XYZ file of N, CA and C in Angstrom:
579
model
N 58.486 99.322 28.321
C 59.077 98.457 27.362
C 59.299 99.253 26.159
N 60.565 99.667 25.847
C 60.854 100.425 24.682
C 61.825 99.659 23.764
N 61.698 99.944 22.473
C 62.544 99.294 21.558
C 63.506 100.388 21.053
N 64.842 100.292 21.450
C 65.782 101.333 21.098
C 66.937 100.691 20.244
N 66.950 101.007 18.939
C 67.953 100.357 18.134
C 69.468 100.629 18.533
N 69.702 101.864 19.082
C 71.028 102.175 19.497
C 71.407 101.256 20.739
N 70.413 101.035 21.630
C 70.696 100.105 22.789
C 70.920 98.653 22.284
N 70.298 98.296 21.269
C 70.440 96.887 20.682
C 71.848 96.829 20.121
N 72.283 97.838 19.409
C 73.722 97.807 18.782
C 74.700 97.903 19.917
N 74.471 98.651 20.962
C 75.435 98.808 22.012
C 75.514 97.465 22.797
N 74.439 96.794 23.062
C 74.425 95.519 23.755
C 75.118 94.480 22.872
N 74.765 94.461 21.565
C 75.387 93.496 20.604
C 76.895 93.672 20.610
N 77.376 94.868 20.470
C 78.801 95.078 20.254
C 79.569 94.750 21.562
N 79.103 95.227 22.710
C 79.741 94.904 23.881
C 79.812 93.396 24.287
N 78.671 92.772 24.115
C 78.578 91.276 24.485
C 79.343 90.476 23.511
N 79.269 90.836 22.167
C 80.022 90.130 21.156
C 81.502 90.157 21.437
N 82.024 91.374 21.751
C 83.475 91.496 22.089
C 83.849 90.794 23.336
N 83.009 90.875 24.355
C 83.302 90.202 25.616
C 83.241 88.729 25.508
N 82.385 88.230 24.635
C 82.192 86.662 24.517
C 83.318 86.082 23.606
N 83.805 86.855 22.683
C 84.834 86.231 21.756
C 85.992 85.509 22.376
N 86.661 86.183 23.368
C 87.752 85.436 23.970
C 87.367 84.500 25.065
N 86.111 84.373 25.302
C 85.589 83.511 26.394
C 85.730 82.035 26.170
N 85.855 81.322 27.197
C 85.974 79.907 27.044
C 84.784 79.180 26.450
N 83.649 79.843 26.524
C 82.433 79.248 25.940
C 82.625 79.301 24.384
N 83.232 80.215 23.847
C 83.392 80.215 22.358
C 84.347 78.953 21.992
N 85.355 78.755 22.779
C 86.139 77.590 22.492
C 85.473 76.232 22.757
N 84.629 76.200 23.768
C 83.861 75.088 24.036
C 82.896 74.763 22.784
N 82.301 75.783 22.265
C 81.465 75.639 21.028
C 82.235 75.090 19.882
N 83.474 75.705 19.726
C 84.381 75.281 18.707
C 84.735 73.739 18.846
N 85.106 73.402 20.047
C 85.420 72.035 20.318
C 84.269 71.082 20.071
N 83.060 71.454 20.562
C 81.878 70.594 20.423
C 81.579 70.509 18.961
N 81.753 71.536 18.211
C 81.471 71.567 16.780
C 82.332 70.614 15.926
N 83.524 70.352 16.485
C 84.430 69.424 15.762
C 84.112 67.978 16.055
N 83.416 67.772 17.070
C 83.032 66.307 17.466
C 81.488 66.031 17.227
N 80.668 67.071 17.094
C 79.232 66.925 16.985
C 78.689 67.705 15.810
N 77.378 67.439 15.499
C 76.817 68.199 14.422
C 76.684 69.653 14.841
N 77.360 70.525 14.077
C 77.339 71.928 14.445
C 76.004 72.598 14.660
N 75.118 72.311 13.789
C 73.751 72.919 13.959
C 73.067 72.521 15.260
N 73.170 71.194 15.696
C 72.635 70.776 16.910
C 73.305 71.462 18.094
N 74.666 71.627 17.992
C 75.414 72.273 19.049
C 74.896 73.835 19.107
N 74.710 74.409 17.952
C 74.236 75.815 17.969
C 72.817 75.927 18.598
N 71.972 75.025 18.381
C 70.636 75.064 18.988
C 70.802 74.982 20.537
N 71.666 74.073 20.966
C 71.876 73.908 22.428
C 72.482 75.139 23.035
N 73.539 75.633 22.413
C 74.197 76.760 23.010
C 73.300 78.039 23.026
N 72.584 78.149 21.941
C 71.656 79.329 21.743
C 70.598 79.325 22.846
N 70.084 78.139 23.061
C 68.986 78.010 24.118
C 69.587 78.424 25.508
N 70.712 77.888 25.778
C 71.376 78.217 27.108
C 71.567 79.749 27.207
N 72.213 80.294 26.138
C 72.389 81.761 26.109
C 71.041 82.578 26.308
N 70.035 82.117 25.693
C 68.730 82.891 25.845
C 68.252 82.802 27.295
N 68.406 81.656 27.943
C 68.016 81.479 29.302
C 68.861 82.420 30.211
N 70.206 82.468 29.974
C 71.046 83.380 30.762
C 70.743 84.851 30.474
N 70.394 85.240 29.215
C 70.027 86.626 28.981
C 68.691 86.991 29.734
N 67.711 86.018 29.783
C 66.563 86.272 30.511
C 66.766 86.476 31.962
N 67.644 85.732 32.585
C 68.016 85.816 34.002
C 68.716 87.165 34.165
N 69.707 87.548 33.340
C 70.462 88.742 33.500
C 69.565 90.019 33.326
N 68.668 89.898 32.344
C 67.790 91.025 32.096
C 66.775 91.249 33.337
N 66.356 90.172 33.916
C 65.524 90.141 35.164
C 66.284 90.813 36.218
N 67.537 90.440 36.507
C 68.355 91.048 37.530
C 68.562 92.511 37.255
N 68.795 92.847 35.944
C 69.033 94.257 35.578
C 67.819 95.097 35.788
N 66.702 94.500 35.517
C 65.394 95.193 35.682
C 65.155 95.590 37.157
N 65.523 94.596 38.081
C 65.478 94.899 39.494
C 66.421 96.010 39.899
N 67.636 95.872 39.285
C 68.579 96.997 39.616
C 68.074 98.337 39.110
N 67.207 98.301 38.044
C 66.685 99.599 37.571
C 65.642 100.268 38.509
N 65.231 99.513 39.577
C 64.281 100.144 40.478
C 64.982 101.011 41.463
N 66.343 100.947 41.505
C 67.076 101.764 42.401
C 67.104 103.213 41.913
N 67.511 104.153 42.784
C 67.694 105.495 42.321
C 68.681 105.615 41.168
N 68.445 106.555 40.202
C 69.228 106.615 38.975
C 70.728 106.761 39.205
N 71.189 107.615 40.193
C 72.596 107.768 40.459
C 73.238 106.457 41.005
N 72.481 105.716 41.781
C 73.020 104.445 42.350
C 73.196 103.466 41.214
N 72.173 103.370 40.354
C 72.298 102.436 39.194
C 73.505 102.802 38.383
N 73.647 104.079 38.066
C 74.844 104.512 37.186
C 76.156 104.245 37.859
N 76.306 104.481 39.154
C 77.500 104.167 39.909
C 77.821 102.691 39.913
N 76.846 101.838 40.086
C 76.941 100.435 40.125
C 77.400 100.017 38.727
N 76.671 100.544 37.719
C 76.971 100.170 36.314
C 78.405 100.579 35.885
N 78.841 101.776 36.309
C 80.186 102.203 36.021
C 81.170 101.222 36.668
N 80.920 100.892 37.959
C 81.882 100.000 38.643
C 81.890 98.581 37.986
N 80.742 98.098 37.513
C 80.753 96.800 36.886
C 81.413 96.855 35.484
N 81.247 97.991 34.718
C 82.001 98.093 33.454
C 83.402 98.217 33.681
N 83.856 98.908 34.757
C 85.312 99.008 35.022
C 85.805 97.580 35.480
N 85.050 96.892 36.246
C 85.426 95.542 36.582
C 85.557 94.647 35.378
N 84.622 94.787 34.475
C 84.679 94.010 33.211
C 85.868 94.310 32.381
N 86.263 95.540 32.378
C 87.474 95.953 31.634
C 88.698 95.377 32.297
N 88.781 95.336 33.649
C 89.888 94.733 34.292
C 89.909 93.255 34.094
N 88.834 92.573 34.148
C 88.756 91.128 33.904
C 89.232 90.793 32.479
N 88.878 91.590 31.468
C 89.308 91.324 30.135
C 90.794 91.605 29.943
N 91.321 92.643 30.667
C 92.775 92.918 30.599
C 93.588 91.892 31.261
N 93.096 91.342 32.371
C 93.904 90.353 33.159
C 93.642 88.936 32.846
N 92.673 88.676 32.017
C 92.319 87.214 31.784
C 93.463 86.554 31.011
N 93.683 85.317 31.475
C 94.710 84.506 30.734
C 94.084 83.765 29.602
N 94.866 82.977 28.995
C 94.404 82.121 27.914
C 93.746 80.930 28.439
N 92.396 80.871 28.330
C 91.652 79.672 28.719
C 91.299 78.838 27.529
N 92.036 78.944 26.411
C 91.571 78.250 25.248
C 91.930 76.794 25.202
N 92.607 76.234 26.330
C 92.862 74.834 26.362
C 91.646 74.018 26.801
N 90.733 74.746 27.491
C 89.587 74.067 28.081
C 88.627 73.729 26.952
N 88.414 72.459 26.651
C 87.394 72.182 25.682
C 86.187 71.594 26.380
N 85.060 72.032 25.880
C 83.839 71.632 26.527
C 83.262 70.200 26.250
N 83.935 69.480 25.363
C 83.394 68.148 25.038
C 84.543 67.247 24.675
N 84.774 66.235 25.474
C 85.818 65.333 25.233
C 85.428 64.046 24.607
N 84.142 63.811 24.372
C 83.677 62.573 23.785
C 82.777 62.906 22.574
N 82.643 61.878 21.685
C 81.750 62.122 20.566
C 80.313 61.753 20.933
N 79.397 62.693 20.542
C 78.037 62.533 20.878
C 77.249 62.554 19.534
N 76.250 61.760 19.317
C 75.493 61.812 18.100
C 73.980 61.917 18.508
N 73.134 62.303 17.486
C 71.697 62.435 17.716
C 71.413 63.818 18.253
N 70.192 64.361 17.852
C 69.840 65.693 18.186
C 69.821 65.948 19.685
N 69.019 65.175 20.401
C 68.849 65.407 21.854
C 70.096 65.243 22.680
N 70.916 64.295 22.432
C 72.152 64.099 23.254
C 73.149 65.315 22.941
N 73.207 65.732 21.679
C 74.122 66.790 21.286
C 73.512 68.135 21.865
N 72.235 68.357 21.704
C 71.558 69.542 22.206
C 71.786 69.625 23.751
N 71.538 68.589 24.443
C 71.635 68.582 25.968
C 73.029 68.853 26.347
N 73.987 68.187 25.640
C 75.403 68.362 25.986
C 75.837 69.843 25.795
N 75.437 70.408 24.681
C 75.843 71.821 24.427
C 75.073 72.780 25.415
N 73.869 72.550 25.589
C 73.115 73.359 26.502
C 73.723 73.322 27.883
N 73.957 72.186 28.438
C 74.520 72.067 29.775
C 75.946 72.724 29.906
N 76.828 72.468 28.815
C 78.107 73.058 28.873
C 78.073 74.549 29.017
N 77.202 75.179 28.208
C 77.122 76.634 28.262
C 76.322 77.082 29.463
N 75.241 76.505 29.811
C 74.437 76.818 30.984
C 75.233 76.952 32.152
N 76.035 75.900 32.406
C 76.728 75.830 33.663
C 77.927 76.791 33.658
N 78.615 76.948 32.507
C 79.853 77.798 32.501
C 79.536 79.273 32.407
N 78.291 79.678 32.076
C 77.980 81.094 31.969
C 77.517 81.790 33.277
N 77.311 81.026 34.383
C 76.843 81.633 35.558
C 77.866 82.555 36.111
N 77.445 83.877 36.242
C 78.277 84.843 36.864
C 79.356 85.348 35.826
N 79.186 84.981 34.568
C 80.148 85.368 33.560
C 80.106 86.858 33.297
N 81.185 87.346 32.692
C 81.236 88.786 32.411
C 80.065 89.186 31.464
N 79.683 88.361 30.557
C 78.635 88.762 29.649
C 77.337 88.790 30.336
N 77.087 87.991 31.290
C 75.848 87.962 32.104
C 75.807 89.164 32.944
N 76.843 89.557 33.543
C 76.926 90.800 34.355
C 76.771 91.993 33.515
N 77.394 92.034 32.354
C 77.287 93.135 31.499
C 75.751 93.330 30.927
N 75.218 92.227 30.642
C 73.781 92.262 30.234
C 72.893 92.784 31.328
N 73.084 92.395 32.548
C 72.270 92.943 33.689
C 72.496 94.444 33.823
N 73.819 94.798 33.681
C 74.103 96.159 33.725
C 73.470 97.021 32.629
N 73.454 96.532 31.411
C 72.881 97.275 30.286
C 71.376 97.305 30.445
N 70.767 96.258 30.985
C 69.309 96.189 31.191
C 68.829 97.218 32.155
N 69.695 97.410 33.196
C 69.335 98.441 34.244
C 69.397 99.828 33.656
N 70.277 100.118 32.742
C 70.346 101.473 32.210
C 69.722 101.688 30.870
N 69.630 100.670 29.961
C 69.231 100.868 28.581
C 67.834 100.187 28.321
N 67.301 99.616 29.324
C 65.928 98.886 29.040
C 66.162 97.480 28.774
N 65.199 96.709 29.215
C 65.360 95.223 29.149
C 65.169 94.616 27.690
N 64.192 95.151 27.043
C 63.901 94.572 25.697
C 65.034 94.728 24.649
N 65.528 95.900 24.564
C 66.577 96.144 23.535
C 67.837 95.461 24.053
N 68.179 95.472 25.353
C 69.300 94.702 25.841
C 69.215 93.272 25.614
N 67.996 92.668 25.844
C 67.829 91.261 25.685
C 67.987 90.827 24.223
N 67.463 91.670 23.284
C 67.636 91.370 21.850
C 69.130 91.490 21.458
N 69.756 92.567 21.779
C 71.157 92.748 21.417
C 72.106 91.664 21.991
N 71.882 91.384 23.316
C 72.722 90.409 23.976
C 72.535 89.002 23.453
N 71.269 88.667 23.332
C 71.019 87.216 22.753
C 71.560 87.115 21.389
N 71.359 88.046 20.491
C 71.959 87.975 19.133
C 73.415 87.914 19.156
N 74.075 88.702 19.987
C 75.585 88.621 20.111
C 76.056 87.257 20.566
N 75.391 86.752 21.603
C 75.840 85.369 22.157
C 75.662 84.276 21.095
N 74.496 84.296 20.447
C 74.185 83.344 19.417
C 75.057 83.478 18.246
N 75.427 84.734 17.848
C 76.362 85.049 16.769
C 77.808 84.584 17.076
N 78.207 84.684 18.259
C 79.491 84.278 18.665
C 79.628 82.728 18.548
N 78.557 82.121 19.056
C 78.495 80.605 19.008
C 78.485 80.090 17.493
N 77.765 80.775 16.713
C 77.710 80.406 15.182
C 79.073 80.692 14.612
N 79.690 81.781 14.958
C 81.018 82.113 14.421
C 81.966 81.056 14.816
N 81.972 80.673 16.098
C 82.857 79.662 16.552
C 82.690 78.300 15.827
N 81.452 78.001 15.554
C 81.180 76.762 14.800
C 81.528 76.819 13.416
N 81.429 78.008 12.708
C 81.694 78.113 11.332
C 83.110 78.533 11.016
N 83.715 79.396 11.733
C 85.036 79.832 11.393
C 85.925 79.881 12.635
N 85.692 79.157 13.586
C 86.485 79.171 14.875
C 87.913 78.906 14.624
N 88.291 77.890 13.828
C 89.707 77.643 13.576
C 90.452 78.800 12.989
N 89.769 79.539 12.045
C 90.448 80.623 11.409
C 90.712 81.743 12.432
N 89.824 81.975 13.311
C 89.987 83.046 14.315
C 91.067 82.633 15.270
N 91.089 81.355 15.729
C 92.073 80.921 16.712
C 93.451 80.999 16.132
N 93.598 80.729 14.845
C 94.948 80.752 14.193
C 95.442 82.105 13.720
N 94.508 83.056 13.487
C 94.806 84.219 12.814
C 94.690 85.538 13.675
N 93.756 85.539 14.549
C 93.542 86.758 15.386
C 93.970 86.532 16.840
N 94.934 87.256 17.304
C 95.388 87.051 18.705
C 94.289 87.407 19.718
N 93.998 86.474 20.620
C 92.966 86.767 21.553
C 93.230 87.986 22.466
N 94.517 88.197 22.666
C 94.901 89.381 23.471
C 94.376 90.705 22.774
N 94.417 90.710 21.442
C 93.911 91.877 20.712
C 92.424 92.080 20.957
N 91.637 90.988 20.842
C 90.217 91.011 20.986
C 89.938 91.479 22.491
N 90.708 90.886 23.429
C 90.512 91.260 24.810
C 90.759 92.687 25.094
N 91.799 93.209 24.541
C 92.155 94.692 24.678
C 91.131 95.608 24.087
N 90.585 95.246 22.932
C 89.484 96.022 22.335
C 88.287 96.003 23.302
N 87.856 94.861 23.708
C 86.769 94.734 24.623
C 86.982 95.442 25.888
N 88.175 95.483 26.466
C 88.547 96.182 27.753
C 88.434 97.688 27.510
N 88.860 98.126 26.373
C 88.805 99.547 26.044
C 87.416 100.026 25.929
N 86.538 99.195 25.256
C 85.132 99.589 25.145
C 84.449 99.617 26.622
N 84.737 98.701 27.377
C 84.167 98.589 28.757
C 84.631 99.808 29.586
N 85.965 100.064 29.418
C 86.523 101.232 30.198
C 85.827 102.582 29.731
N 85.661 102.644 28.477
C 84.994 103.881 27.945
C 83.577 103.973 28.481
N 82.860 102.867 28.495
C 81.575 102.840 29.057
C 81.455 103.179 30.544
N 82.440 102.700 31.240
C 82.590 103.014 32.726
C 82.706 104.495 32.929
N 83.593 105.138 32.171
C 83.867 106.573 32.168
C 82.578 107.388 31.820
N 81.988 106.934 30.751
C 80.826 107.605 30.216
C 79.682 107.484 31.272
N 79.509 106.379 31.907
C 78.423 106.158 32.875
C 78.710 106.988 34.160
N 79.993 107.152 34.515
C 80.340 107.977 35.639
C 80.028 109.442 35.337
N 80.347 109.859 34.141
C 80.080 111.288 33.748
C 78.586 111.543 33.760
N 77.785 110.591 33.206
C 76.375 110.654 33.255
C 75.756 110.721 34.644
N 76.376 109.913 35.549
C 75.895 109.944 36.921
C 76.038 111.222 37.607
N 77.030 111.978 37.348
C 77.355 113.202 38.024
C 76.860 114.443 37.222
N 76.508 114.299 35.951
C 76.048 115.451 35.282
C 74.633 115.414 34.818
N 74.052 114.144 34.933
C 72.688 113.947 34.453
C 71.744 114.192 35.539
């Protein structure tokens, strides 16, 4: 168990960019317009933490494989992530909450379930597992959880501004370029390290 600030920053940056154009961000935004934003944030954050724990556990198991196999699988998953971001359509019409919910526990439960269900097998979960296999579980968990919770907070605080001013395709392309660069870097490491 090592604490690596560079791995935290790497995980934060990648997961943050991958989650920005995700439907979960828009679900958070939609829920925040109908429910108390702080309650929504607690629910979404808890769901993200559970998913990070699952992804880090999977990545730790992946880390038991021979180093070259882990790097090749990681490179393939990063390349897949880049393709997904480049090919993803606009899913921003899907809103995660169609009715008004009040009270802490109903809002918390609604937000938790919306994110918990929608994040299974998501690009950010796969990327987190990937990073945990190569960069260590603790730093990856911290960076990934902070990124996911930050995106949720951002969606709740300034989501309308982002949706109106920053084209999602731009965010997706930046995320895809980062994932592609990581795929290439990981391949180089696999064959030279």
